[in-house]
Coordinates of C-alpha atoms in Angstrom, one line a residue:
M1 CA 3.8 -15.8 14.2
R2 CA 6.7 -16.4 16.6
A3 CA 5.1 -14.0 19.1
Q4 CA 1.7 -15.8 18.9
T5 CA 3.3 -19.2 19.2
Y6 CA 5.3 -18.1 22.2
L7 CA 2.3 -16.5 24.0
R8 CA 0.1 -19.6 23.2
Q9 CA 2.7 -21.8 24.9
A10 CA 3.0 -19.3 27.8
M11 CA -0.8 -19.3 28.1
E12 CA -0.9 -23.1 28.2
R13 CA 1.6 -23.1 31.0
A14 CA -0.3 -20.4 32.9
V15 CA -3.7 -22.1 32.5
S16 CA -2.2 -25.5 33.4
S17 CA -0.9 -24.1 36.6
L18 CA -4.5 -23.3 37.5
D19 CA -5.6 -26.9 36.7
M20 CA -7.2 -26.1 33.4
A21 CA -6.4 -26.6 29.7
L22 CA -6.3 -23.8 27.1
P23 CA -9.5 -24.0 24.9
E24 CA -9.0 -24.7 21.2
K25 CA -11.1 -21.6 20.4
T26 CA -8.6 -19.4 22.2
V27 CA -7.8 -16.4 20.0
I28 CA -4.4 -14.6 20.3
E29 CA -4.0 -11.7 18.0
P30 CA -2.5 -8.1 17.9
P31 CA -5.1 -5.5 19.1
K32 CA -6.1 -2.8 16.7
D33 CA -4.4 -0.2 18.9
K34 CA -0.8 -1.0 20.0
K35 CA -1.5 0.9 23.3
F36 CA -3.5 -2.2 24.3
G37 CA -0.4 -4.4 24.1
D38 CA 1.4 -6.5 21.5
L39 CA -1.1 -9.3 21.7
A40 CA -4.5 -9.8 23.2
C41 CA -6.1 -13.1 24.4
N42 CA -9.7 -14.1 25.2
A43 CA -8.9 -17.3 27.2
A44 CA -10.2 -16.0 30.5
M45 CA -13.7 -15.4 29.1
L46 CA -13.7 -18.9 27.6
L47 CA -12.6 -20.5 30.9
A48 CA -14.6 -18.4 33.4
K49 CA -17.6 -20.9 33.6
Q50 CA -15.3 -23.8 34.1
A51 CA -13.2 -22.0 36.7
G52 CA -16.3 -20.7 38.5
K53 CA -15.0 -17.2 38.6
P54 CA -15.9 -13.9 36.8
P55 CA -13.7 -13.5 33.6
R56 CA -11.8 -10.5 35.0
E57 CA -11.0 -12.3 38.2
L58 CA -9.7 -15.3 36.3
A59 CA -7.8 -13.0 33.9
G60 CA -6.1 -11.5 36.9
A61 CA -5.0 -14.9 38.1
I62 CA -3.6 -15.8 34.7
K63 CA -1.9 -12.4 34.6
D64 CA 0.0 -13.1 37.8
V65 CA 1.4 -16.3 36.3
L66 CA 2.2 -14.8 32.9
E67 CA 4.3 -12.0 34.4
Q68 CA 6.8 -14.6 35.6
E69 CA 7.6 -15.4 31.9
A70 CA 11.0 -14.1 30.9
E71 CA 9.9 -12.7 27.5
I72 CA 6.9 -10.9 28.9
D73 CA 7.3 -7.3 30.0
S74 CA 3.9 -6.7 31.4
V75 CA 0.3 -7.9 31.4
E76 CA -3.0 -5.9 31.7
V77 CA -6.6 -7.0 32.1
A78 CA -9.0 -5.1 30.0
G79 CA -12.7 -4.9 29.3
P80 CA -14.8 -8.0 30.2
G81 CA -11.6 -10.1 30.7
F82 CA -9.2 -9.6 27.8
I83 CA -5.6 -10.3 28.7
N84 CA -3.3 -7.8 27.0
V85 CA 0.3 -8.8 26.8
F86 CA 3.4 -6.6 26.2
L87 CA 6.4 -8.6 25.1
S88 CA 9.9 -7.6 26.0
P89 CA 12.0 -5.4 23.6
A90 CA 14.6 -8.3 23.6
F91 CA 11.9 -10.6 22.2
W92 CA 11.2 -8.3 19.3
R93 CA 14.9 -7.6 18.6
A94 CA 15.5 -11.3 18.2
T95 CA 13.3 -11.1 15.1
V96 CA 16.3 -9.6 13.2
D97 CA 18.6 -12.5 13.9
D98 CA 15.7 -14.9 13.1
I99 CA 15.2 -13.3 9.7
L100 CA 18.9 -13.1 8.8
A101 CA 19.5 -16.7 9.9
K102 CA 16.6 -18.0 7.8
G103 CA 17.2 -15.7 4.8
G104 CA 15.0 -16.8 1.9
G105 CA 13.3 -19.4 4.2
Y106 CA 11.8 -16.7 6.4
G107 CA 8.1 -17.0 6.1
L108 CA 8.0 -20.6 5.0
S109 CA 5.9 -23.1 6.9
D110 CA 4.6 -26.6 6.9
L111 CA 0.9 -25.6 7.0
G112 CA 0.1 -27.7 3.9
A113 CA 2.0 -30.8 5.2
G114 CA 2.7 -31.9 1.7
K115 CA -0.9 -31.9 0.6
K116 CA -1.1 -32.3 -3.2
V117 CA -2.8 -29.3 -4.8
Q118 CA -3.5 -28.4 -8.4
V119 CA -3.9 -24.8 -9.5
E120 CA -5.5 -24.4 -12.9
F121 CA -5.6 -20.8 -14.3
V122 CA -5.7 -18.6 -17.4
S123 CA -7.0 -21.5 -19.6
A124 CA -8.1 -18.9 -22.2
N125 CA -9.5 -20.2 -25.5
P126 CA -6.7 -20.1 -28.0
T127 CA -8.7 -17.8 -30.2
G128 CA -6.7 -14.6 -29.8
P129 CA -3.9 -13.0 -27.7
L130 CA -4.2 -12.8 -24.0
H131 CA -5.8 -9.5 -22.8
I132 CA -5.4 -7.6 -19.6
G133 CA -8.1 -9.6 -17.9
H134 CA -6.3 -12.8 -18.6
G135 CA -3.2 -11.1 -17.2
R136 CA -4.9 -10.6 -13.8
G137 CA -5.9 -14.2 -13.7
A138 CA -2.4 -15.3 -14.6
A139 CA -0.9 -13.2 -11.8
V140 CA -3.5 -14.4 -9.3
G141 CA -3.1 -18.1 -10.2
D142 CA 0.7 -18.0 -10.3
S143 CA 1.0 -16.2 -7.0
I144 CA -1.4 -18.5 -5.3
A145 CA 0.8 -21.4 -6.4
R146 CA 3.9 -19.6 -5.0
V147 CA 2.2 -18.9 -1.7
L148 CA 1.0 -22.5 -1.3
R149 CA 4.5 -23.8 -2.0
A150 CA 5.8 -21.5 0.6
A151 CA 3.2 -22.9 3.0
G152 CA 4.3 -26.5 2.5
Y153 CA 1.9 -27.7 -0.1
E154 CA 3.0 -29.8 -3.1
V155 CA 1.7 -27.7 -6.0
E156 CA 1.2 -28.4 -9.7
T157 CA 0.0 -25.7 -12.1
E158 CA -2.0 -26.3 -15.2
Y159 CA -3.4 -24.6 -18.3
Y160 CA -6.6 -26.2 -19.8
I161 CA -6.4 -25.7 -23.6
N162 CA -10.0 -25.3 -24.9
D163 CA -9.1 -26.8 -28.3
A164 CA -12.5 -28.3 -29.0
G165 CA -16.0 -26.9 -29.6
R166 CA -17.7 -24.0 -31.2
Q167 CA -15.2 -21.2 -30.5
M168 CA -12.4 -23.1 -32.2
N169 CA -14.6 -23.6 -35.2
L170 CA -15.4 -19.9 -35.3
L171 CA -11.7 -19.1 -35.2
G172 CA -11.1 -21.4 -38.2
A173 CA -14.0 -20.0 -40.1
S174 CA -12.9 -16.4 -39.4
I175 CA -9.4 -17.2 -40.8
L176 CA -10.8 -19.0 -43.7
A177 CA -13.1 -16.1 -44.6
R178 CA -10.1 -13.8 -44.7
Y179 CA -8.2 -16.3 -46.7
Y180 CA -11.0 -16.4 -49.3
Q181 CA -11.2 -12.6 -49.4
F182 CA -7.4 -12.3 -49.9
Q183 CA -7.7 -14.8 -52.7
G184 CA -10.3 -12.7 -54.4
R185 CA -13.4 -14.7 -53.4
D186 CA -16.3 -12.5 -52.3
V187 CA -17.4 -13.9 -49.0
P188 CA -18.8 -12.2 -45.9
M189 CA -17.2 -12.3 -42.5
V190 CA -18.5 -15.0 -40.2
E191 CA -21.4 -14.0 -38.0
D192 CA -20.1 -13.8 -34.4
G193 CA -16.6 -14.5 -35.8
Y194 CA -13.3 -12.9 -34.8
Q195 CA -12.4 -9.7 -36.6
G196 CA -9.1 -8.5 -35.2
E197 CA -6.0 -7.7 -37.3
Y198 CA -4.4 -10.9 -36.0
I199 CA -7.0 -12.9 -38.0
K200 CA -5.8 -11.2 -41.2
D201 CA -2.2 -12.1 -40.2
H202 CA -3.1 -15.7 -39.7
A203 CA -4.9 -15.8 -43.1
R204 CA -1.8 -14.4 -44.8
E205 CA 0.3 -17.1 -43.0
V206 CA -2.0 -19.8 -44.4
I207 CA -1.5 -18.3 -47.9
E208 CA 2.3 -18.4 -47.4
E209 CA 2.1 -22.1 -46.4
H210 CA -0.6 -23.4 -48.7
D211 CA -0.8 -20.7 -51.5
G212 CA -4.2 -21.1 -53.2
R213 CA -4.7 -24.8 -52.6
L214 CA -7.5 -24.3 -50.0
L215 CA -9.7 -22.8 -52.8
D216 CA -10.1 -26.3 -54.3
M217 CA -10.6 -28.1 -51.1
D218 CA -13.8 -29.2 -49.4
E219 CA -14.7 -26.3 -47.1
M220 CA -14.7 -28.4 -43.9
E221 CA -11.2 -29.6 -44.8
A222 CA -10.0 -26.0 -45.4
L223 CA -11.7 -24.9 -42.2
A224 CA -9.8 -27.6 -40.3
I225 CA -6.4 -26.4 -41.7
C226 CA -7.2 -22.8 -40.8
R227 CA -8.4 -23.8 -37.3
E228 CA -5.3 -25.9 -36.5
H229 CA -3.0 -23.2 -37.9
G230 CA -4.7 -20.4 -35.9
M231 CA -4.7 -22.5 -32.7
K232 CA -1.1 -23.5 -33.0
V233 CA 0.2 -19.9 -33.6
I234 CA -2.1 -18.3 -31.0
L235 CA -1.1 -20.9 -28.4
E236 CA 2.5 -20.3 -29.0
G237 CA 1.9 -16.6 -28.6
I238 CA 0.0 -17.2 -25.3
Q239 CA 2.9 -19.4 -24.0
K240 CA 5.4 -16.7 -24.8
D241 CA 3.3 -13.9 -23.2
L242 CA 3.0 -16.0 -20.0
Q243 CA 6.7 -16.7 -19.9
D244 CA 7.4 -13.0 -20.4
F245 CA 5.0 -12.4 -17.5
K246 CA 7.0 -14.8 -15.3
V247 CA 4.2 -17.4 -15.4
D248 CA 5.1 -21.1 -16.0
H249 CA 2.5 -23.9 -16.2
D250 CA 3.7 -27.4 -15.3
V251 CA 1.1 -29.0 -17.5
W252 CA -0.7 -27.9 -20.7
F253 CA -3.9 -30.1 -20.8
S254 CA -5.8 -30.6 -24.0
E255 CA -9.6 -30.6 -23.9
R256 CA -9.6 -32.7 -27.0
S257 CA -7.6 -35.4 -25.3
L258 CA -10.5 -36.1 -23.0
T259 CA -12.6 -37.5 -25.8
E260 CA -9.8 -39.0 -27.7
A261 CA -8.7 -41.0 -24.7
G262 CA -12.2 -42.0 -23.8
K263 CA -12.1 -40.1 -20.5
V264 CA -15.5 -38.5 -21.0
E265 CA -17.2 -41.9 -21.5
E266 CA -15.4 -43.2 -18.4
T267 CA -16.9 -40.3 -16.4
F268 CA -20.3 -40.9 -17.9
A269 CA -20.1 -44.6 -16.9
L270 CA -19.2 -43.6 -13.3
L271 CA -22.2 -41.3 -13.0
K272 CA -24.5 -43.8 -14.5
E273 CA -23.2 -46.4 -12.1
R274 CA -24.1 -44.1 -9.2
D275 CA -27.5 -43.4 -10.8
L276 CA -26.5 -39.7 -11.3
A277 CA -26.8 -39.7 -15.1
Y278 CA -29.7 -40.9 -17.2
E279 CA -30.9 -41.0 -20.8
E280 CA -34.1 -39.0 -21.8
D281 CA -35.3 -37.7 -25.1
G282 CA -32.1 -38.9 -26.8
A283 CA -29.9 -36.8 -24.5
L284 CA -27.8 -37.7 -21.5
W285 CA -28.6 -35.8 -18.3
F286 CA -26.8 -35.2 -15.0
R287 CA -29.0 -35.6 -12.0
S288 CA -27.9 -32.3 -10.5
T289 CA -31.2 -31.8 -8.6
A290 CA -29.9 -34.5 -6.2
F291 CA -27.4 -31.8 -5.1
G292 CA -29.7 -28.9 -4.8
D293 CA -29.8 -27.6 -8.4
D294 CA -33.2 -26.3 -9.6
K295 CA -33.1 -28.6 -12.7
D296 CA -31.0 -31.5 -14.1
R297 CA -28.3 -30.5 -16.6
V298 CA -27.6 -31.9 -20.1
L299 CA -24.3 -33.7 -20.6
R300 CA -24.7 -34.9 -24.2
K301 CA -27.3 -33.4 -26.5
S302 CA -29.6 -35.5 -28.6
T303 CA -27.4 -34.5 -31.6
G304 CA -24.5 -36.2 -29.9
E305 CA -22.7 -33.0 -29.1
L306 CA -21.1 -32.7 -25.7
T307 CA -21.9 -29.7 -23.5
Y308 CA -19.2 -27.7 -21.8
F309 CA -20.4 -29.0 -18.5
A310 CA -19.8 -32.6 -19.6
S311 CA -16.2 -31.8 -20.6
D312 CA -15.7 -29.9 -17.3
I313 CA -16.9 -32.9 -15.2
A314 CA -14.7 -35.3 -17.1
Y315 CA -11.8 -32.9 -16.8
H316 CA -12.2 -32.7 -13.0
D317 CA -12.7 -36.4 -12.7
D318 CA -9.3 -36.7 -14.5
K319 CA -7.7 -34.3 -12.0
Y320 CA -8.8 -36.3 -9.0
R321 CA -7.7 -39.5 -10.6
R322 CA -4.3 -37.9 -10.8
G323 CA -4.2 -37.8 -7.1
F324 CA -4.8 -34.2 -6.2
D325 CA -6.2 -33.6 -2.7
L326 CA -7.4 -30.2 -3.6
V327 CA -8.2 -28.6 -6.9
I328 CA -8.1 -24.8 -7.3
D329 CA -9.7 -23.2 -10.4
V330 CA -9.2 -19.6 -11.2
W331 CA -12.2 -18.3 -13.2
G332 CA -13.6 -15.1 -14.4
A333 CA -16.2 -13.5 -12.2
D334 CA -18.8 -14.1 -14.8
H335 CA -18.7 -17.8 -14.0
H336 CA -19.9 -17.3 -10.4
G337 CA -23.2 -19.0 -11.2
Y338 CA -21.4 -22.1 -12.4
V339 CA -19.6 -22.7 -9.1
P340 CA -22.4 -24.5 -7.3
R341 CA -23.0 -26.7 -10.3
M342 CA -19.4 -27.7 -10.5
K343 CA -19.2 -28.4 -6.8
A344 CA -22.2 -30.7 -7.2
A345 CA -20.4 -32.5 -10.0
V346 CA -17.3 -32.9 -7.7
E347 CA -19.6 -34.4 -5.0
A348 CA -21.1 -36.7 -7.6
L349 CA -17.6 -37.9 -8.4
G350 CA -17.2 -39.1 -4.8
K351 CA -15.2 -36.1 -3.5
E352 CA -16.0 -33.6 -0.9
R353 CA -17.3 -30.2 -2.1
D354 CA -14.5 -28.4 -0.5
Q355 CA -12.0 -30.4 -2.5
L356 CA -12.7 -27.9 -5.2
H357 CA -12.1 -24.2 -4.5
V358 CA -12.9 -21.6 -7.2
V359 CA -11.1 -18.2 -7.1
L360 CA -13.2 -15.7 -9.0
V361 CA -11.3 -12.9 -10.7
Q362 CA -13.1 -9.6 -11.4
L363 CA -12.8 -7.5 -14.4
V364 CA -10.0 -5.0 -15.0
N365 CA -11.0 -1.5 -15.9
L366 CA -8.1 -0.4 -18.0
L367 CA -7.5 3.4 -18.1
R368 CA -5.0 5.6 -19.9
G369 CA -4.7 9.0 -18.2
G370 CA -8.1 8.6 -16.8
E371 CA -9.7 7.6 -20.1
Q372 CA -11.2 4.1 -20.3
V373 CA -9.7 1.7 -22.9
A374 CA -12.3 -0.4 -24.7
M375 CA -11.7 -4.1 -24.9
S376 CA -13.3 -6.8 -27.1
T377 CA -11.6 -9.9 -28.3
R378 CA -13.8 -10.5 -31.3
A379 CA -13.8 -6.9 -32.5
G380 CA -10.1 -6.8 -32.0
T381 CA -10.2 -3.6 -29.9
F382 CA -8.3 -4.6 -26.8
E383 CA -5.0 -4.0 -25.0
T384 CA -3.1 -7.3 -25.1
L385 CA -1.2 -8.5 -22.1
G386 CA 2.0 -8.3 -24.1
D387 CA 1.4 -4.7 -25.0
V388 CA 0.7 -3.7 -21.4
V389 CA 3.8 -5.5 -20.2
D390 CA 5.9 -3.8 -22.8
E391 CA 4.5 -0.4 -21.7
V392 CA 4.6 -0.6 -17.9
G393 CA 6.8 -3.6 -17.2
V394 CA 6.1 -7.1 -15.7
D395 CA 6.6 -5.9 -12.0
A396 CA 4.1 -3.0 -12.2
A397 CA 1.5 -5.1 -13.9
R398 CA 1.8 -8.1 -11.6
F399 CA 1.8 -6.0 -8.4
I400 CA -1.2 -3.9 -9.3
F401 CA -3.2 -7.1 -10.3
L402 CA -2.4 -8.6 -6.9
S403 CA -2.9 -5.4 -4.8
R404 CA -6.6 -6.2 -4.2
K405 CA -8.7 -9.3 -3.6
A406 CA -9.2 -11.1 -6.9
D407 CA -13.0 -10.8 -6.7
S408 CA -12.8 -7.0 -6.4
K409 CA -13.0 -4.9 -9.5
L410 CA -9.8 -3.1 -10.3
D411 CA -9.0 0.1 -12.1
V412 CA -5.6 0.1 -13.7
D413 CA -4.2 3.4 -15.1
L414 CA -1.3 2.7 -17.4
E415 CA 0.1 6.2 -17.0
L416 CA 0.2 5.9 -13.2
L417 CA 2.1 2.6 -13.4
K418 CA 4.8 4.2 -15.5
Q419 CA 5.4 7.0 -13.0
Q420 CA 8.4 6.8 -10.7
S421 CA 6.5 8.3 -7.8
M422 CA 5.2 7.3 -4.4
D423 CA 1.7 7.3 -5.9
N424 CA 2.7 4.2 -7.9
P425 CA 2.2 1.2 -5.5
V426 CA 4.9 -1.0 -7.0
Y427 CA 7.4 1.9 -7.1
Y428 CA 6.6 2.6 -3.5
V429 CA 7.5 -0.9 -2.4
Q430 CA 10.4 -1.5 -4.8
Y431 CA 11.9 1.9 -3.8
A432 CA 12.0 0.7 -0.2
S433 CA 14.2 -2.2 -1.3
A434 CA 16.4 0.0 -3.5
R435 CA 16.7 2.6 -0.8
I436 CA 18.1 0.0 1.7
S437 CA 20.5 -1.2 -1.0
S438 CA 21.7 2.4 -1.5
V439 CA 22.5 2.6 2.3
F440 CA 24.4 -0.7 2.0
R441 CA 26.5 0.7 -0.8
K442 CA 27.4 3.8 1.2
A443 CA 28.3 1.6 4.1
S444 CA 30.5 -0.5 1.9
D445 CA 32.2 2.7 0.7
Q446 CA 32.9 3.5 4.3
G447 CA 34.5 0.1 4.9
L448 CA 31.5 -1.3 6.9
D449 CA 30.4 -4.9 6.4
L450 CA 26.8 -5.9 6.7
P451 CA 26.3 -7.8 10.0
G452 CA 24.8 -11.3 9.7
A453 CA 22.7 -13.1 12.4
G454 CA 24.3 -12.4 15.8
G455 CA 26.6 -9.9 14.3
A456 CA 25.2 -6.7 15.9
D457 CA 24.3 -5.4 19.4
L458 CA 20.6 -5.2 18.8
S459 CA 20.0 -3.6 22.2
R460 CA 20.8 -0.4 20.5
L461 CA 17.4 -0.7 18.6
D462 CA 15.5 1.2 21.3
T463 CA 13.3 3.8 19.6
E464 CA 9.6 3.6 19.0
A465 CA 10.4 3.5 15.2
D466 CA 12.7 0.5 15.8
M467 CA 10.0 -1.4 17.7
D468 CA 7.3 -0.6 15.1
L469 CA 9.5 -2.1 12.4
L470 CA 10.5 -5.1 14.5
R471 CA 6.9 -6.0 15.5
F472 CA 5.8 -5.7 11.9
L473 CA 8.7 -7.8 10.5
E474 CA 7.7 -10.6 13.0
R475 CA 4.2 -10.7 11.5
Y476 CA 5.3 -11.5 8.0
P477 CA 4.9 -15.3 8.3
G478 CA 1.4 -14.8 9.6
Y479 CA 0.5 -12.9 6.4
V480 CA 1.9 -15.6 4.2
E481 CA -0.1 -18.2 6.2
A482 CA -3.3 -16.1 5.8
A483 CA -2.6 -15.8 2.1
A484 CA -2.3 -19.6 1.9
R485 CA -5.4 -20.3 4.0
T486 CA -7.6 -18.0 1.9
F487 CA -5.9 -18.6 -1.5
S488 CA -5.4 -14.9 -1.9
A489 CA -2.0 -13.3 -2.5
H490 CA -3.3 -9.8 -1.9
H491 CA -2.5 -10.3 1.8
V492 CA 1.2 -10.3 0.9
A493 CA 0.8 -7.2 -1.2
T494 CA -1.0 -5.4 1.6
Y495 CA 1.8 -6.4 4.0
L496 CA 4.5 -5.1 1.7
L497 CA 2.9 -1.8 1.2
E498 CA 2.7 -1.3 5.0
L499 CA 6.2 -2.5 5.5
A500 CA 7.5 -0.1 2.8
G501 CA 5.6 2.7 4.5
L502 CA 7.3 1.9 7.9
L503 CA 10.7 1.8 6.2
H504 CA 10.3 5.1 4.4
R505 CA 9.2 6.8 7.7
Y506 CA 12.0 5.2 9.6
Y507 CA 14.6 6.4 7.0
T508 CA 13.4 10.0 7.3
V509 CA 13.8 10.1 11.1
N510 CA 16.7 7.8 11.8
K511 CA 20.3 8.3 10.6
V512 CA 21.6 4.8 9.8
L513 CA 25.3 5.5 9.2
T514 CA 26.6 7.2 12.3
P515 CA 30.5 7.3 12.1
D516 CA 30.8 8.4 15.7
D517 CA 28.7 5.4 17.0
P518 CA 29.7 2.2 15.1
D519 CA 27.6 -0.1 17.3
L520 CA 24.4 1.9 16.6
T521 CA 25.3 1.8 12.9
R522 CA 25.7 -2.0 12.9
S523 CA 22.4 -2.5 14.7
R524 CA 20.5 -0.3 12.2
L525 CA 22.2 -2.0 9.3
A526 CA 21.1 -5.3 10.6
L527 CA 17.6 -4.1 11.0
L528 CA 17.5 -2.8 7.4
A529 CA 19.0 -6.0 6.2
A530 CA 16.1 -7.8 7.8
V531 CA 13.6 -5.4 6.2
R532 CA 15.2 -5.9 2.8
R533 CA 15.1 -9.7 3.1
V534 CA 11.4 -9.7 4.0
L535 CA 10.7 -7.3 1.1
A536 CA 12.5 -9.7 -1.3
N537 CA 10.8 -12.7 0.1
G538 CA 7.3 -11.1 -0.1
L539 CA 7.9 -9.7 -3.6
G540 CA 9.1 -13.1 -4.7
L541 CA 5.7 -14.6 -3.8
L542 CA 4.1 -12.0 -6.1
G543 CA 6.6 -12.7 -8.9
V544 CA 8.0 -9.2 -8.5
E545 CA 11.7 -8.2 -8.4
A546 CA 13.3 -6.5 -5.3
P547 CA 15.7 -4.1 -7.1
E548 CA 18.9 -2.8 -5.7
K549 CA 18.8 0.3 -7.9
M550 CA 15.9 2.4 -9.4

C-alpha cells in the first residue's frame, strides 16, 4: 500500500508535468512476475488519446520524468504501453521501520471512515448444540467484524435468537415426549422432532425441576415449560461454545421481541403506506413483484400466523432504524435463493439494495482420517463445535474455516489438524511465529537486544531473499483492505500462508545470528521482528494466536 500510494503520487507529478491529470481509472499493481518490476501502471494507455501520442511514446515521456524520483531505481516501458517501475532497495528497507514503529497498528486504515456496520452471524435456532457448520459461520462473521474494525468501520455484532415459531415448538414437544416416556407414559416421539441424547438430558432436567407435575398439566402448558427450559439451557450452551471459540456478540436479539414490541405491525404499516403490502384472501401480502420477484410473497397467513419472511423484514427494518449504514448477514449457502427477496424488502423499506450484504457460507465436509462424519441435528448424529474445538483446538478450527472463501465448500480432516507438521496450515503459519521467537530467545542468551524502529543498519538487507520478504511485508495493508472491501477474511489467511512460506525459506538459507558481524545480525533481527509483528497482526484478525513456543 505504501508503495502504491507513493507511485500514484509520483505518477500524478509526472503526468502533471506533461499538462495532464492522472485518470481515476489508473491501475497500479504488482505484476505477476517480479522481473517486470515492483509495480506496473496503465496510465499511458489511458492518456494516449488525450495526449495525441501512441501509448508507448507517451509511456516513454512519463518514464523520463519518473526516473528523476528519489525512491525509483528504474523504469521500463513494456507491451502496448505499460510502465513498469522498480523501486529502490532503500524504499523497501524502510518497511521494517514502518512496521516496528506502528506495531499493532500496522495494517490499520481509515477506509471505512467511521461508517456504522452491523454484522449478524451464527443466529442458529436454539434447538441443539452448535455443529461444525455453525462454527465456520462463527469464524467468518467474527473475522469480518475484526477486519472491518481494522479498516476504520464502526462495527456491532449481533446474534438473532430464533425463539419463536415451529422449530421451538418442535423442541418443546420433543422434550415433553421424552419427559412422558421417562414418567412411564407410552407416547411416540414427535414426527420431525429432535432425537439426540441432549433431548433426553433436557427431559431429565425438567423432571429434576418439576418432578411429575407436568403429567397433570394441560399439554400446551407443559409444552411451554419444556420449550422454555430447552431454549434457555441450549442458548446458554451456545453462548459458552462461542466464547470458547473466541467469538463475542455485542447484541443478542430476540425474534419474539419483534412481535411483543409491536415492531412487526410497525413494519407492516410502513409497507402499506407505500402500497407495498395488501390484504387478499384473508392474508397479508408483500408486493415483491414490484422489485422483480416472480410472485408476491405472504407476510401473514389467513390463520394469522406470521411467515419467516415477515419477521425478517421487520427485523431488518429494526436494524436500519438503529442507524446502521450497512447490514451484513452471514447465512448458510442453502439460503442463496432468499437473498434477492431480502434485498427487495430492504429496498421496500426505503434503503439501497447494497445496504444489505449477504455472505453465504458453504457446508463443511467433516472427515476423520479420510472418512466422512455424518451430521444431522435432529437425528443427533453430529460433531458439535465444542467437541471439535476440544479435539483440535480453537486456533486450528478457526484458521481452517477461514482459509478459503466462505462460499467455497471445505473439507476438514480432524486428524490433519491435530498434526504438528508443515501439512497442517495453521501449524505452518504459527510455527513461523514460534520460529522467530526462538531466534529472539537465542539472541537474548547471547546478550543481544532486539532493535526497534531506526535501531539497525537496514542497508545490510541486500539479498534477494531479503527483498522478497520486504516487498511482501509492505503488501500486508493491501490484503487487509481487500478483505474489508470484499467482506472476506480469507485474503488475510492467504497472505499469512505465503508470508510463512517466505519466512521458512529465508530461515533455511540465511544465518540470522552471526557473532562475527553484529550489524548484519541486528539488521536481520529487525527484519524478523517485522515479520513476527505482521504475523501477529494478521492472525489477530482471524482470532488465532501467534505463539512464541510450539
